[in-house]
Coordinates of N, CA, C and O in Angstrom, one line a residue:
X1 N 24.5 -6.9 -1.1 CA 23.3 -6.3 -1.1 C 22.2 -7.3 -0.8 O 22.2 -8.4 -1.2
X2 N 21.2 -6.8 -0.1 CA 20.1 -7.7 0.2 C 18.8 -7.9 -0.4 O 17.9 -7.0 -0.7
X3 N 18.8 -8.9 -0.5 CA 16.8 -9.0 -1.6 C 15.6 -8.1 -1.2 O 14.8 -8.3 -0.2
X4 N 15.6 -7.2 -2.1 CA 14.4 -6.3 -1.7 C 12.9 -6.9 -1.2 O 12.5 -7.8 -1.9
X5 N 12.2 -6.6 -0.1 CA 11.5 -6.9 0.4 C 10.3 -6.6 -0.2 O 10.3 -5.4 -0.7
X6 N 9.0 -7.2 -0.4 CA 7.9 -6.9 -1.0 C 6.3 -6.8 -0.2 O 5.5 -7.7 0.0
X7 N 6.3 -5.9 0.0 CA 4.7 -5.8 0.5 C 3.6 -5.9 -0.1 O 3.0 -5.1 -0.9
X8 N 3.1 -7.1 0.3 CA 1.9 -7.2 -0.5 C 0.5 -6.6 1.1 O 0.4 -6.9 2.3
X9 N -0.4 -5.5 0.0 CA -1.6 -5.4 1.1 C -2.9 -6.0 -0.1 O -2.9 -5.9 -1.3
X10 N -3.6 -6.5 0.7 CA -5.2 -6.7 0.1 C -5.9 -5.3 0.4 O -6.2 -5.2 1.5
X11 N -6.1 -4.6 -0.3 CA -7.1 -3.7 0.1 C -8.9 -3.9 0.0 O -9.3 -3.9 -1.1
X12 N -9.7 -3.9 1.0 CA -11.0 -4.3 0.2 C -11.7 -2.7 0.2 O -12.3 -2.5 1.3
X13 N -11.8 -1.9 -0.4 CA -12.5 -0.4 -0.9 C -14.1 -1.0 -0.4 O -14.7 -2.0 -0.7
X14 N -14.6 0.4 0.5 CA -16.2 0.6 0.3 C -16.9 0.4 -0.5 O -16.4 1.0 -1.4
X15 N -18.2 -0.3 -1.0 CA -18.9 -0.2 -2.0 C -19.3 1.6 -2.3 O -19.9 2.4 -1.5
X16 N -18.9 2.0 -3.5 CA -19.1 3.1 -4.3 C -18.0 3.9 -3.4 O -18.2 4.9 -2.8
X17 N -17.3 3.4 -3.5 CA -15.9 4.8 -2.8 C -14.6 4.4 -3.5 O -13.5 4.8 -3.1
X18 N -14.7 3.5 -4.7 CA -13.7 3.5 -4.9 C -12.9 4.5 -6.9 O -12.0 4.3 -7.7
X19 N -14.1 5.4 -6.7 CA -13.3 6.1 -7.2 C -12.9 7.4 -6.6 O -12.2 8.2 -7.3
X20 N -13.4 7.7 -5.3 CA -12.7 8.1 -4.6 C -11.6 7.7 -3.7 O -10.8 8.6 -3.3
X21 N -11.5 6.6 -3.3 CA -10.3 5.9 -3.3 C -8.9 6.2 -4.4 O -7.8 6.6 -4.3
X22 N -9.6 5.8 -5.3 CA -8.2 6.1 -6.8 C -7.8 7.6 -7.0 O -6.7 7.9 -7.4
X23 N -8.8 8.5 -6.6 CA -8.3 9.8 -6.5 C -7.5 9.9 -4.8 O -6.3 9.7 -4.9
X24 N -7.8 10.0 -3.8 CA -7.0 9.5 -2.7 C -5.6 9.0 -2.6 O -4.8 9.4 -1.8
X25 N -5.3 7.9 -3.5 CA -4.3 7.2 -3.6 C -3.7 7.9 -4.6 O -2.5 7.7 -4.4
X26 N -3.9 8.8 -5.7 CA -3.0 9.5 -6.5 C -1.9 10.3 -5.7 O -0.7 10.3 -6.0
X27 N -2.8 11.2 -4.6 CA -2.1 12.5 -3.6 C -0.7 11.0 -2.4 O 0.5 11.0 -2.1
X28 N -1.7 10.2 -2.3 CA -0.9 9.1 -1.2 C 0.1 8.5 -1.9 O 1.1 8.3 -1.3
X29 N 0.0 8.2 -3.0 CA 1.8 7.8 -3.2 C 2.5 8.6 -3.8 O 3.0 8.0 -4.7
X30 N 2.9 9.6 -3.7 CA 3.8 10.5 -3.7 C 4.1 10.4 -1.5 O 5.1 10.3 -0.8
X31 N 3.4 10.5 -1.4 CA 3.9 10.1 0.3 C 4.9 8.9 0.2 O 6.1 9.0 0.6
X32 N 4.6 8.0 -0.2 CA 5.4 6.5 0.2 C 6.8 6.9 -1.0 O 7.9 6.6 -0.6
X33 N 6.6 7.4 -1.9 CA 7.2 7.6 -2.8 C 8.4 8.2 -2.2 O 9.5 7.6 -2.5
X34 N 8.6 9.1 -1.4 CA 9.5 10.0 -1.0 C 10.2 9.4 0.2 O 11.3 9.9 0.5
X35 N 9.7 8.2 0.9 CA 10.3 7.6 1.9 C 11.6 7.1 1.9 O 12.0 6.7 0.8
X36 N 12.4 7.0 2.8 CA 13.5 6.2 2.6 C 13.4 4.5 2.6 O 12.8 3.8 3.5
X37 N 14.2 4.1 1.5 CA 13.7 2.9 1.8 C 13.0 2.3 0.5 O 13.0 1.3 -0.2
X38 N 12.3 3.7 0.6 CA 11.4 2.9 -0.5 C 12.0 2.6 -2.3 O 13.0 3.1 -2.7
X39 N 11.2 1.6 -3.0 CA 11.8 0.8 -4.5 C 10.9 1.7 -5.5 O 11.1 2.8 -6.0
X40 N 9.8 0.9 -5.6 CA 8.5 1.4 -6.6 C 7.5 1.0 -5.7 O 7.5 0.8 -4.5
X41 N 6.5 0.8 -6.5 CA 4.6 0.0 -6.3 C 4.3 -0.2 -7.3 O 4.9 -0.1 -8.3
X42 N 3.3 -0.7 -7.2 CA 1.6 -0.9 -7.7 C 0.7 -0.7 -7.6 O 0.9 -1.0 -6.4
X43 N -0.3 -0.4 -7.7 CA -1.6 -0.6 -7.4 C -2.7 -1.1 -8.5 O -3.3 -0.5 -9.4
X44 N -2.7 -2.4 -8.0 CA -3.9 -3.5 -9.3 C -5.0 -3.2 -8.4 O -5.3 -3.0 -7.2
X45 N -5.7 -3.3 -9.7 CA -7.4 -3.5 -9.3 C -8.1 -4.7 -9.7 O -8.1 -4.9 -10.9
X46 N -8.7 -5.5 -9.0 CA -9.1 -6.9 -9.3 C -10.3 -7.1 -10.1 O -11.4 -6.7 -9.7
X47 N -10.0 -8.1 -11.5 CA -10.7 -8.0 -12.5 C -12.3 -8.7 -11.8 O -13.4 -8.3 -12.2
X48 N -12.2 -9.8 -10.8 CA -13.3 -10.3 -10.7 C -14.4 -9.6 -9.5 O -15.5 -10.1 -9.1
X49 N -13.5 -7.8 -8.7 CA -14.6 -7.6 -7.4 C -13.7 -6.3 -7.8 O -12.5 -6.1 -7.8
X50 N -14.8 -5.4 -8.1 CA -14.1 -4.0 -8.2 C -13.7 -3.5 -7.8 O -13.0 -2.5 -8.3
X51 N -14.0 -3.9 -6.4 CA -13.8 -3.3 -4.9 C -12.7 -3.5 -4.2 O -12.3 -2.8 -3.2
X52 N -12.2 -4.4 -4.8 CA -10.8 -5.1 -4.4 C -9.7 -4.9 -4.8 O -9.5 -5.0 -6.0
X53 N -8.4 -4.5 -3.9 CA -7.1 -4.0 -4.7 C -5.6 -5.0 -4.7 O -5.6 -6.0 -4.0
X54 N -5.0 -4.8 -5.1 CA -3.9 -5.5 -4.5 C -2.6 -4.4 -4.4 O -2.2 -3.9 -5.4
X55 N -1.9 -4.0 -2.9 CA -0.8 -3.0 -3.5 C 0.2 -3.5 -3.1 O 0.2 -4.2 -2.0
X56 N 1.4 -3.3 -4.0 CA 2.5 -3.8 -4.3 C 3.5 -2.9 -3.8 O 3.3 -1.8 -4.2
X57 N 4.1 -3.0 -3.1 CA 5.3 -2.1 -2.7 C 6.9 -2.8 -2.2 O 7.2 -3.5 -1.2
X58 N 7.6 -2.4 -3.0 CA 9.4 -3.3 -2.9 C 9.6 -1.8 -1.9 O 9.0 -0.7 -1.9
X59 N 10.7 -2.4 -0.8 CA 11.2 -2.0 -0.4 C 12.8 -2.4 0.1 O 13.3 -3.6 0.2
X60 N 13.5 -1.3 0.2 CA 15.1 -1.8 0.6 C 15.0 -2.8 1.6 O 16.0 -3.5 1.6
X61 N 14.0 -3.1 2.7 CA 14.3 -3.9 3.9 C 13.0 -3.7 4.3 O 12.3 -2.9 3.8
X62 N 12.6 -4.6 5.6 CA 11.4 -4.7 6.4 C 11.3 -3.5 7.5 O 10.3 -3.0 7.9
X63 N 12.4 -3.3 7.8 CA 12.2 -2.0 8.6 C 11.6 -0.7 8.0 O 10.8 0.0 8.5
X64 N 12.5 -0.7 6.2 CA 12.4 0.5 5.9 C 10.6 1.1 5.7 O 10.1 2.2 5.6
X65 N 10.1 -0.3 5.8 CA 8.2 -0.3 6.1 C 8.1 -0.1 7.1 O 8.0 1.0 7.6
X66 N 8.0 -1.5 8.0 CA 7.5 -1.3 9.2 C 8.0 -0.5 10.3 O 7.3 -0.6 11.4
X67 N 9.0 0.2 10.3 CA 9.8 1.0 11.6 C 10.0 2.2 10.3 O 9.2 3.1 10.2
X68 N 10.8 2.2 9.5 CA 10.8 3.9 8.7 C 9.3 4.7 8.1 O 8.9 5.9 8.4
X69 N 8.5 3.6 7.3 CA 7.6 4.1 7.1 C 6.6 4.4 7.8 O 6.0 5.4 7.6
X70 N 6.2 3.2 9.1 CA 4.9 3.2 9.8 C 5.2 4.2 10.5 O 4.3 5.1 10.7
X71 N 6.4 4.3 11.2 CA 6.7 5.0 12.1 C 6.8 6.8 12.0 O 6.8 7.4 13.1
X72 N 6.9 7.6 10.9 CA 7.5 8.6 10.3 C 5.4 9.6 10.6 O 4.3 9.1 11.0
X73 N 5.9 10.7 10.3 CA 5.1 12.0 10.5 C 4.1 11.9 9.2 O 3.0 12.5 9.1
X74 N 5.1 10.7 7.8 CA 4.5 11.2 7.2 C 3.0 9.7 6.7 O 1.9 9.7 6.1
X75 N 3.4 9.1 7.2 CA 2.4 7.7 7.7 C 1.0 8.4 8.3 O -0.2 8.1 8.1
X76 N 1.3 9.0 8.6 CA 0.2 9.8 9.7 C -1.1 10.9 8.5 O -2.3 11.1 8.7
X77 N -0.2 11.3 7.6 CA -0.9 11.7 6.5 C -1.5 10.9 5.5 O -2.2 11.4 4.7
X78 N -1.1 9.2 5.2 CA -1.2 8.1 4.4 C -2.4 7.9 4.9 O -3.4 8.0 4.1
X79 N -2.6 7.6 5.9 CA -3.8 7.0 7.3 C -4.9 7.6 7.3 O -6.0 7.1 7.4
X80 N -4.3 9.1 7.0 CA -5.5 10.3 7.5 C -6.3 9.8 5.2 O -7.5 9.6 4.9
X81 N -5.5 9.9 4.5 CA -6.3 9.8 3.6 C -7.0 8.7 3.0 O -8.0 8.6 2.2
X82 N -6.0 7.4 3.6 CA -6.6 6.3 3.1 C -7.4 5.0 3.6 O -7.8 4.2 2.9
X83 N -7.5 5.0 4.9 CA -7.7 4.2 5.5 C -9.3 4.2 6.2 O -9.8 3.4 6.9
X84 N -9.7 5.3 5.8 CA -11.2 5.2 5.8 C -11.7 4.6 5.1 O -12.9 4.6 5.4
X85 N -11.4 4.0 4.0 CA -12.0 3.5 2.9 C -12.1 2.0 3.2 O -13.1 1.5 2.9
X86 N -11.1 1.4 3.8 CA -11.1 0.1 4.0 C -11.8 -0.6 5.1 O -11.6 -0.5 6.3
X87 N -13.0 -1.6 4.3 CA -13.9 -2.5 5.1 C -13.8 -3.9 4.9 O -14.8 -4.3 4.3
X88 N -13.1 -4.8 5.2 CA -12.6 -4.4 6.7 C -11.0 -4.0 6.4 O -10.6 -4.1 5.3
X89 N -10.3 -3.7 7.2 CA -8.7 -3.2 7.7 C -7.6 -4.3 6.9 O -7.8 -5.5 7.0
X90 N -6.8 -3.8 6.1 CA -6.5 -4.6 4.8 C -5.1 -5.8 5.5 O -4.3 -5.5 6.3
X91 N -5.1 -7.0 5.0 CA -4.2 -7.8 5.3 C -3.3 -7.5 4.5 O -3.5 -7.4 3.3
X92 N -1.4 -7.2 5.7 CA 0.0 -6.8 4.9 C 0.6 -7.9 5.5 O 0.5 -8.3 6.6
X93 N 1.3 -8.2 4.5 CA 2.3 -9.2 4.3 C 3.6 -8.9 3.9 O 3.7 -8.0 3.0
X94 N 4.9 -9.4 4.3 CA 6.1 -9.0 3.1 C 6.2 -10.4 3.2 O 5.7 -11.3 3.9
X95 N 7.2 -10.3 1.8 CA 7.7 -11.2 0.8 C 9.4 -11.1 0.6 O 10.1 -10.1 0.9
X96 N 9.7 -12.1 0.2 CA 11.0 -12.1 -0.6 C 11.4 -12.7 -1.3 O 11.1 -13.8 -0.8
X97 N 12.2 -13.0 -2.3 CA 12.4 -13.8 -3.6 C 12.8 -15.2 -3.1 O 13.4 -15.5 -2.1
X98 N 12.4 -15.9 -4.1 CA 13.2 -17.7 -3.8 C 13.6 -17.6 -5.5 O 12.9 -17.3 -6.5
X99 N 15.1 -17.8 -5.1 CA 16.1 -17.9 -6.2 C 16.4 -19.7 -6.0 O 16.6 -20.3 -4.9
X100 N 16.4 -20.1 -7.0 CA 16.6 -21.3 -7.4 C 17.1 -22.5 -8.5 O 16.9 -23.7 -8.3

């Protein structure tokens, strides 16, 4: 079996939109939720910029993100709810464990 993969995004939220943001993202992960591929998440909110998020998402593999998830009908509804919020367009990264 292979080391689950971790996405990390920065999100930076509009000034005053981010409690509509957190309502937004309630309806939105149940979307990522149902993907194939997908582990769990997170979503931290940063103690020092209110505005700022960190989201956490394990996945089975880098595809099952970037080609299952990006790619799918239902990406398209993630987009439409969440990505107006972000100023500027959030940096994604994956990750994976160093065992040692």
């Amino acid at each position: 079996m292979t080391a689950p993969v971790l996405e990390i995004a920065m999100l930076q939220v509009r000034p005053g939109q981010t409690a509509d943001f957190e309502a937004a993202f309630a309806e939105a992960r149940r979307i990522i939720a149902a993907m194939p591929g997908y582990q769990r998440h997170e979503l931290q909110k940063c103690i020092e910029d209110d505005h700022k998020y960190a989201l956490l998402v394990w996945w089975n593999s880098l595809e099952a993100h970037t080609v299952g998830f990006r790619g799918s009908a239902e990406y398209q509804h993630w987009r439409a709810l969440l990505h107006h919020f972000y100023d500027p367009f959030p940096t994604v990264e994956h990750f994976v464990g160093v065992h040692g």
